[in-house]
Coordinates of N, CA and C in Angstrom, one line a residue:
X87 N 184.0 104.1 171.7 CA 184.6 103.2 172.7 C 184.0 103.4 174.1
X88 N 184.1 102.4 174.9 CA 183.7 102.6 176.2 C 184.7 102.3 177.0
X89 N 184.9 103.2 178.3 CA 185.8 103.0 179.2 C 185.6 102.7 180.5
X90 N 186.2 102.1 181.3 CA 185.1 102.2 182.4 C 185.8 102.6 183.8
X91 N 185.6 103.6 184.2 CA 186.2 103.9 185.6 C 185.7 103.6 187.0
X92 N 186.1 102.9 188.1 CA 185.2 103.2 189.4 C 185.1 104.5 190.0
X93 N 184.0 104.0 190.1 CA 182.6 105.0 190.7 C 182.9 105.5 192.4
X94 N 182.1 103.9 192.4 CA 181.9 103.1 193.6 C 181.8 101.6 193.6
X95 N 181.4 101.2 194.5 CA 180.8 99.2 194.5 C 180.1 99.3 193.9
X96 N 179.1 100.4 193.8 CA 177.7 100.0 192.9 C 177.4 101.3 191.5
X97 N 178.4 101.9 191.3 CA 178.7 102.3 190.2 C 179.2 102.2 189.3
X98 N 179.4 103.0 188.1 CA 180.3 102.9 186.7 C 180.4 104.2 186.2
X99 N 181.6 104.8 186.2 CA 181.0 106.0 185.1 C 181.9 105.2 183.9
X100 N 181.1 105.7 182.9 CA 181.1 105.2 181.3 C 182.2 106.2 180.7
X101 N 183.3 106.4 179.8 CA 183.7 107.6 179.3 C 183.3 107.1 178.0
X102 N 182.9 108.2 177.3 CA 182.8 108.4 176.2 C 182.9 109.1 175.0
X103 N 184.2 108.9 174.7 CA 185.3 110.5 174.1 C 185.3 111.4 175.9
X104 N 184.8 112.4 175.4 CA 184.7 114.1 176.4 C 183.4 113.4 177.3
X105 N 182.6 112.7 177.1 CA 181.3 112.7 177.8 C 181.2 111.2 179.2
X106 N 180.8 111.9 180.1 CA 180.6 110.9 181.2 C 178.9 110.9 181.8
X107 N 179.0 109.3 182.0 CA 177.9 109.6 182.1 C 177.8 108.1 183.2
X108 N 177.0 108.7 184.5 CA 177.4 107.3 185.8 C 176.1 107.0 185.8
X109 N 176.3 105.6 186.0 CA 175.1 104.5 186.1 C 175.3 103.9 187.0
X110 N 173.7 103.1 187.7 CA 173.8 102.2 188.4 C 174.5 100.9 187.6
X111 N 175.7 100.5 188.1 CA 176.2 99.6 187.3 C 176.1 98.1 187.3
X112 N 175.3 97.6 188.6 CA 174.5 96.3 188.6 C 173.3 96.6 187.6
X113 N 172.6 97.3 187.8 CA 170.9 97.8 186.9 C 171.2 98.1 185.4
X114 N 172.1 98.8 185.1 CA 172.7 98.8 183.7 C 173.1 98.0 183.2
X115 N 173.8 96.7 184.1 CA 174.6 95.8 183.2 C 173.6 94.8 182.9
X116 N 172.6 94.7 183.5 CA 171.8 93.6 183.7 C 170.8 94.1 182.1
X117 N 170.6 95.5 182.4 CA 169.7 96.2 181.5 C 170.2 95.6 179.6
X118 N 171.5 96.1 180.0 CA 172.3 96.3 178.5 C 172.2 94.5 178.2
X119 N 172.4 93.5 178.8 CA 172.5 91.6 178.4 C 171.3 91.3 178.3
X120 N 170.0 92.0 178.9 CA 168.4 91.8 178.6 C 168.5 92.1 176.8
X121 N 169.0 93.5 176.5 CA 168.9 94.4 175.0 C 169.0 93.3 174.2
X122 N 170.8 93.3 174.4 CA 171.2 92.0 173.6 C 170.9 90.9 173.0
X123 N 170.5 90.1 174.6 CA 169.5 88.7 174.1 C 168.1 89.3 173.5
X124 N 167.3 89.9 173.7 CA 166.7 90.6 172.8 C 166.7 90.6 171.1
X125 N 167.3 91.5 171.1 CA 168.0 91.9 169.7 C 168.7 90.2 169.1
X126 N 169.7 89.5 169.8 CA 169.9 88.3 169.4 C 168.5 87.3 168.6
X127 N 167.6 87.1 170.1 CA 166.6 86.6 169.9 C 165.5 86.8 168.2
X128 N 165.8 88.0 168.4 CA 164.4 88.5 167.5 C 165.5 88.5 166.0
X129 N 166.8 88.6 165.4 CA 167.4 88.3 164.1 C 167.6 87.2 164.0
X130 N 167.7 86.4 165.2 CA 168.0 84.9 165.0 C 166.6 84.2 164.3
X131 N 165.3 85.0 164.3 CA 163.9 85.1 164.2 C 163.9 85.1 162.7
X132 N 164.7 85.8 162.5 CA 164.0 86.4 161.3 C 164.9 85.9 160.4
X133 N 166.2 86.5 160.7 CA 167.1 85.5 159.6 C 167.9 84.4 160.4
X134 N 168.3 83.3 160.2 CA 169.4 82.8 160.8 C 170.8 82.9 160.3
X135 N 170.7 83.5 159.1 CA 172.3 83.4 158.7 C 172.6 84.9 158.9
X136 N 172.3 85.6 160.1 CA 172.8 87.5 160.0 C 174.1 87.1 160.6
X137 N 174.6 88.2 160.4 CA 176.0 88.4 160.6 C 176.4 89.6 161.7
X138 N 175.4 90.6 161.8 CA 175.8 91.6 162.5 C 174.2 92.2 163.0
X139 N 174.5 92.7 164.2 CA 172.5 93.6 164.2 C 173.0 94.9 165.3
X140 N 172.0 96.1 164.5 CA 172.0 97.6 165.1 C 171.2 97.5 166.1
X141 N 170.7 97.9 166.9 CA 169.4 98.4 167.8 C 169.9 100.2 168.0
X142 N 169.0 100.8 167.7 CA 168.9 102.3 168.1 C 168.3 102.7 168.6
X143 N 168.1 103.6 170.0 CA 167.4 103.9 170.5 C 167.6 105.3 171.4
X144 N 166.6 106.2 171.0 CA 166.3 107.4 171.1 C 165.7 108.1 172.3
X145 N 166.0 109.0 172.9 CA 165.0 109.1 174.5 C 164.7 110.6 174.6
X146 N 163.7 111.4 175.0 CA 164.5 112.9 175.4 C 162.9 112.3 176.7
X147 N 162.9 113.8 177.7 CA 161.5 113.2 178.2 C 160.6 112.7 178.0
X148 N 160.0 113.1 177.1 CA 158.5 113.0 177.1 C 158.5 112.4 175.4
X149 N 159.9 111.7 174.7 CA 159.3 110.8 174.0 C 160.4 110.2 173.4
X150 N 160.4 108.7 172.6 CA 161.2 107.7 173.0 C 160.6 106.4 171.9
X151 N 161.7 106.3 171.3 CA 161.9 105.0 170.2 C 162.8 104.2 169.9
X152 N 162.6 103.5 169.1 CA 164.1 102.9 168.4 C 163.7 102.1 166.9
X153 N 164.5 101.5 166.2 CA 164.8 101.1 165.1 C 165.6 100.2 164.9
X154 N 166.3 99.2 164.0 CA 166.8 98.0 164.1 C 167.1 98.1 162.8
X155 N 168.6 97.2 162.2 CA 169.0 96.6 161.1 C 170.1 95.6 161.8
X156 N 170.2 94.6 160.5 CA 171.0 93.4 160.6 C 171.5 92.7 158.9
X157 N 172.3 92.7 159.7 CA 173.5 92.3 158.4 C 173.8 90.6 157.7
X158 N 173.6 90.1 156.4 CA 173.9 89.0 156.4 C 174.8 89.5 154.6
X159 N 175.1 88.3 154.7 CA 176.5 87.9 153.4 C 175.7 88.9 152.3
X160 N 174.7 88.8 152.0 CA 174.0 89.5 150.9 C 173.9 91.1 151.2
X161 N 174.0 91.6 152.3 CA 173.3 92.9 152.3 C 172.8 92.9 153.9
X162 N 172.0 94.5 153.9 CA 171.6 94.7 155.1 C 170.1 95.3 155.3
X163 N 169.3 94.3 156.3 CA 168.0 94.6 155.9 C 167.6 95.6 157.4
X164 N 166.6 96.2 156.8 CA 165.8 96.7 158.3 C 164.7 95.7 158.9
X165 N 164.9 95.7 159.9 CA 163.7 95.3 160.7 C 162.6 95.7 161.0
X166 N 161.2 95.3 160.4 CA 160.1 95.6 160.6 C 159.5 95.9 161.7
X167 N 158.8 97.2 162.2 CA 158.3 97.9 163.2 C 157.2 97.3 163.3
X168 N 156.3 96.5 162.1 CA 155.1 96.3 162.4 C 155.1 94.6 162.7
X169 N 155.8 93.9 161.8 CA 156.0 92.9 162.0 C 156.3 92.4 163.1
X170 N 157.3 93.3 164.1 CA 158.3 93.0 165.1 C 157.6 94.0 166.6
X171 N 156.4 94.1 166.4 CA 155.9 95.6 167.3 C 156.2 94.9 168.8
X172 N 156.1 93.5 169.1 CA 156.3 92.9 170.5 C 157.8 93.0 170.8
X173 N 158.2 92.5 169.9 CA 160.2 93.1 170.7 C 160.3 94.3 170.9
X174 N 159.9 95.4 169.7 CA 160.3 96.3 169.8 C 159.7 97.2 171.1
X175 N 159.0 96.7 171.6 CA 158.1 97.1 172.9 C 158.7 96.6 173.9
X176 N 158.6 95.5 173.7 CA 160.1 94.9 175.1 C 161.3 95.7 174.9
X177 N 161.5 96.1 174.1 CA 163.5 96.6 173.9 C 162.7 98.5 173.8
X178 N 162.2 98.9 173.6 CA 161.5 99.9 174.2 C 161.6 100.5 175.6
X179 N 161.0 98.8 176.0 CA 160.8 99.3 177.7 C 162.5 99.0 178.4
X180 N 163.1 98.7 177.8 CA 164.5 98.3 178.7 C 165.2 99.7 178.4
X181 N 165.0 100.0 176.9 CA 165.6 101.5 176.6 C 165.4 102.5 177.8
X182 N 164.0 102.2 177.5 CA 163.6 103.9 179.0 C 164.3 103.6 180.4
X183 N 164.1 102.2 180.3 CA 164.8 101.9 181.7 C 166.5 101.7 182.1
X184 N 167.3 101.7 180.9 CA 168.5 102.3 180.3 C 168.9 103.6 180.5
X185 N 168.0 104.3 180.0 CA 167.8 105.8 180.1 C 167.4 106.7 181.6
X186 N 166.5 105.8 182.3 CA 166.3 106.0 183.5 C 167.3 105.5 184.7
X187 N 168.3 104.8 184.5 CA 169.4 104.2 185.2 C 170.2 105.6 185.8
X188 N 170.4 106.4 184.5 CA 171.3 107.9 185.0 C 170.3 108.5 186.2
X189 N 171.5 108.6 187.1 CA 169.9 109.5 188.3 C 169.9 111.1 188.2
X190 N 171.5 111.2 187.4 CA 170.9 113.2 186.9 C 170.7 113.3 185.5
X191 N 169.3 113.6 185.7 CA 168.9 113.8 184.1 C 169.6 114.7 183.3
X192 N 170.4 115.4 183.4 CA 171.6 116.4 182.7 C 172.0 115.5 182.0
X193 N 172.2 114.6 182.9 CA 173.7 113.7 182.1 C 172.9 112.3 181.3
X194 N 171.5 112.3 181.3 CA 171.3 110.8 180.5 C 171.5 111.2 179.0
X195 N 171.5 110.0 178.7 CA 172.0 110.2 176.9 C 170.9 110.1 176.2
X196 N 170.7 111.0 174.9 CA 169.8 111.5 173.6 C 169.6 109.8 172.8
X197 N 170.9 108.9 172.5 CA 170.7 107.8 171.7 C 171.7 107.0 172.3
X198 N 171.4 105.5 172.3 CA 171.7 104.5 172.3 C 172.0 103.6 171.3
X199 N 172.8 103.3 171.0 CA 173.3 102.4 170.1 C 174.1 101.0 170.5
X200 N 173.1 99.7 170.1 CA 174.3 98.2 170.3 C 174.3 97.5 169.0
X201 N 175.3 96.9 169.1 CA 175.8 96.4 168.4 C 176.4 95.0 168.5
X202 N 175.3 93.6 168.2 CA 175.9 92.6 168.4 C 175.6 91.8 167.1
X203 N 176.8 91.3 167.3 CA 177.6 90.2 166.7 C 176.7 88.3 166.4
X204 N 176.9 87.8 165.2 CA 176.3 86.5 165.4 C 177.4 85.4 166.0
X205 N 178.5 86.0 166.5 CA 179.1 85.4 167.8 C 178.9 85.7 169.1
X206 N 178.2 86.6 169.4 CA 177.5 87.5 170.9 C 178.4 88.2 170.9
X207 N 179.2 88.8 170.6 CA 179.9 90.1 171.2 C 179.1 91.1 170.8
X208 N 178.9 91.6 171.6 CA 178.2 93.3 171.6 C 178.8 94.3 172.6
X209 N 178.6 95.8 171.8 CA 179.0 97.3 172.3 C 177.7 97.9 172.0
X210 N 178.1 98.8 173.4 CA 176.7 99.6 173.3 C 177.4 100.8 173.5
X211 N 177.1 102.2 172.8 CA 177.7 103.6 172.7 C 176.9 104.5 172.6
X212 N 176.9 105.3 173.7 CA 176.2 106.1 174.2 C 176.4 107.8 173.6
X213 N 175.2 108.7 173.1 CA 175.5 110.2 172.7 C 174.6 110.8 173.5
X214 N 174.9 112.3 173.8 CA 174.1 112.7 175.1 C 174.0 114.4 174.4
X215 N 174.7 114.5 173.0 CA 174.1 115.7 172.1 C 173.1 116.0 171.1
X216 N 173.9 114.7 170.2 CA 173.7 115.1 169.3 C 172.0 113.6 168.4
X217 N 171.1 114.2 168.9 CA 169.5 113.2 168.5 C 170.0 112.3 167.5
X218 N 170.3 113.1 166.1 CA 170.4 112.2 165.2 C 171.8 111.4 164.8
X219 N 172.2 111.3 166.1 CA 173.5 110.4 166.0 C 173.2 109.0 165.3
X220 N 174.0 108.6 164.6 CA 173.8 106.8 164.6 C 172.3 106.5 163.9
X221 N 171.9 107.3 163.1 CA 170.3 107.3 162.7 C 170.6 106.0 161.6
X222 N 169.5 104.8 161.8 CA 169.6 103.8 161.5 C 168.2 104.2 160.0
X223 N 168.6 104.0 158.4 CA 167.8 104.0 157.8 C 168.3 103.8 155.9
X224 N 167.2 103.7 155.2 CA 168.0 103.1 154.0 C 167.1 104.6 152.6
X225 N 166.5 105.5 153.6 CA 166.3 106.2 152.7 C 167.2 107.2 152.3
X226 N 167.0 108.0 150.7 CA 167.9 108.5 150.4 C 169.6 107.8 150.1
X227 N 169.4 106.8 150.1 CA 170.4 105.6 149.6 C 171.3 105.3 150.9
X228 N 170.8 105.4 152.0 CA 171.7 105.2 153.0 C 171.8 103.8 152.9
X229 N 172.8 103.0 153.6 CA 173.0 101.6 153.8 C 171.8 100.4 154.7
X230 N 171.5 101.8 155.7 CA 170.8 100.8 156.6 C 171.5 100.1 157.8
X231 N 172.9 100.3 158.0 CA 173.5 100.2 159.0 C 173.8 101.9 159.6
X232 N 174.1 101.8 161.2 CA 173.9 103.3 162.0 C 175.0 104.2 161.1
X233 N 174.5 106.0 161.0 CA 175.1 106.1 160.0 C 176.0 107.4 160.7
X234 N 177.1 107.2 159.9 CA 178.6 107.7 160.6 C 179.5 106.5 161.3
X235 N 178.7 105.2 161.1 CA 179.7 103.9 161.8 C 180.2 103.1 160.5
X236 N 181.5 103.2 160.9 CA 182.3 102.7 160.1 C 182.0 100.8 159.8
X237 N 182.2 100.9 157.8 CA 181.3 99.2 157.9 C 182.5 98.3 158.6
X238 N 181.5 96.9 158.8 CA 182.1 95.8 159.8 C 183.1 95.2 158.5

């Protein structure tokens, strides 16, 4: 869940469970509806009939990714890295710049996780411990939706 407390005029701190973490809250909000339309953009691409889509995204200094799945009536597919290497480059660069919004690096977060809807609703949930939070993948029989999230 996300909660949101004033900061200031031009902040937000985020709660998240025990963990806080303040952003520029104009430059973040703008950041996080870029991800979205994004992520929208590029499932509406690929399938039109999805139901649900992950974006994950990973940061520590000096190195930084993400991954993707989406959901339709049949199942849940991953999204191709190679196929898809221009979004994922765009939603790349918004991640770092996501990640670079926090101005004390103590406090920026390990992974990123959104989650939108083929109605637009989207959440985005932040972890600032633990790397392999929310690891989006289908090997070893995982689902392929982020894992430890409860299904839609």
């Amino acid at each position: 869940f996300i909660q949101a407390e004033p900061a200031s005029r031009v902040g937000l701190i985020l709660v998240l469970g025990r963990m806080r973490i303040s952003m520029d809250f104009d430059k973040s909000s703008e950041i996080v509806i870029s991800l979205a339309r994004e992520v929208v953009s590029m499932v509406r691409r690929i399938d039109p009939d999805w139901t649900q889509a992950y974006w994950r995204f990973e940061s520590e200094e000096s190195r930084f990714g993400s991954n993707a799945s989406y959901e339709t009536r049949s199942g849940v597919e991953l999204v191709s890295a190679l196929r898809e290497s221009s979004t994922y480059s765009r939603l790349n660069d918004l991640g770092r710049q996501l990640w670079g919004a926090e101005p004390v690096p103590e406090k920026r977060f390990l992974v990123c996780l959104l989650i939108v809807d083929a109605q637009l609703d989207y959440e985005v949930m932040f972890e600032r411990q633990d790397l392999s939070k929310w690891r989006i993948t289908k090997l070893d029989g995982a689902s392929g939706r982020p894992a430890g999230l409860a299904a839609a």
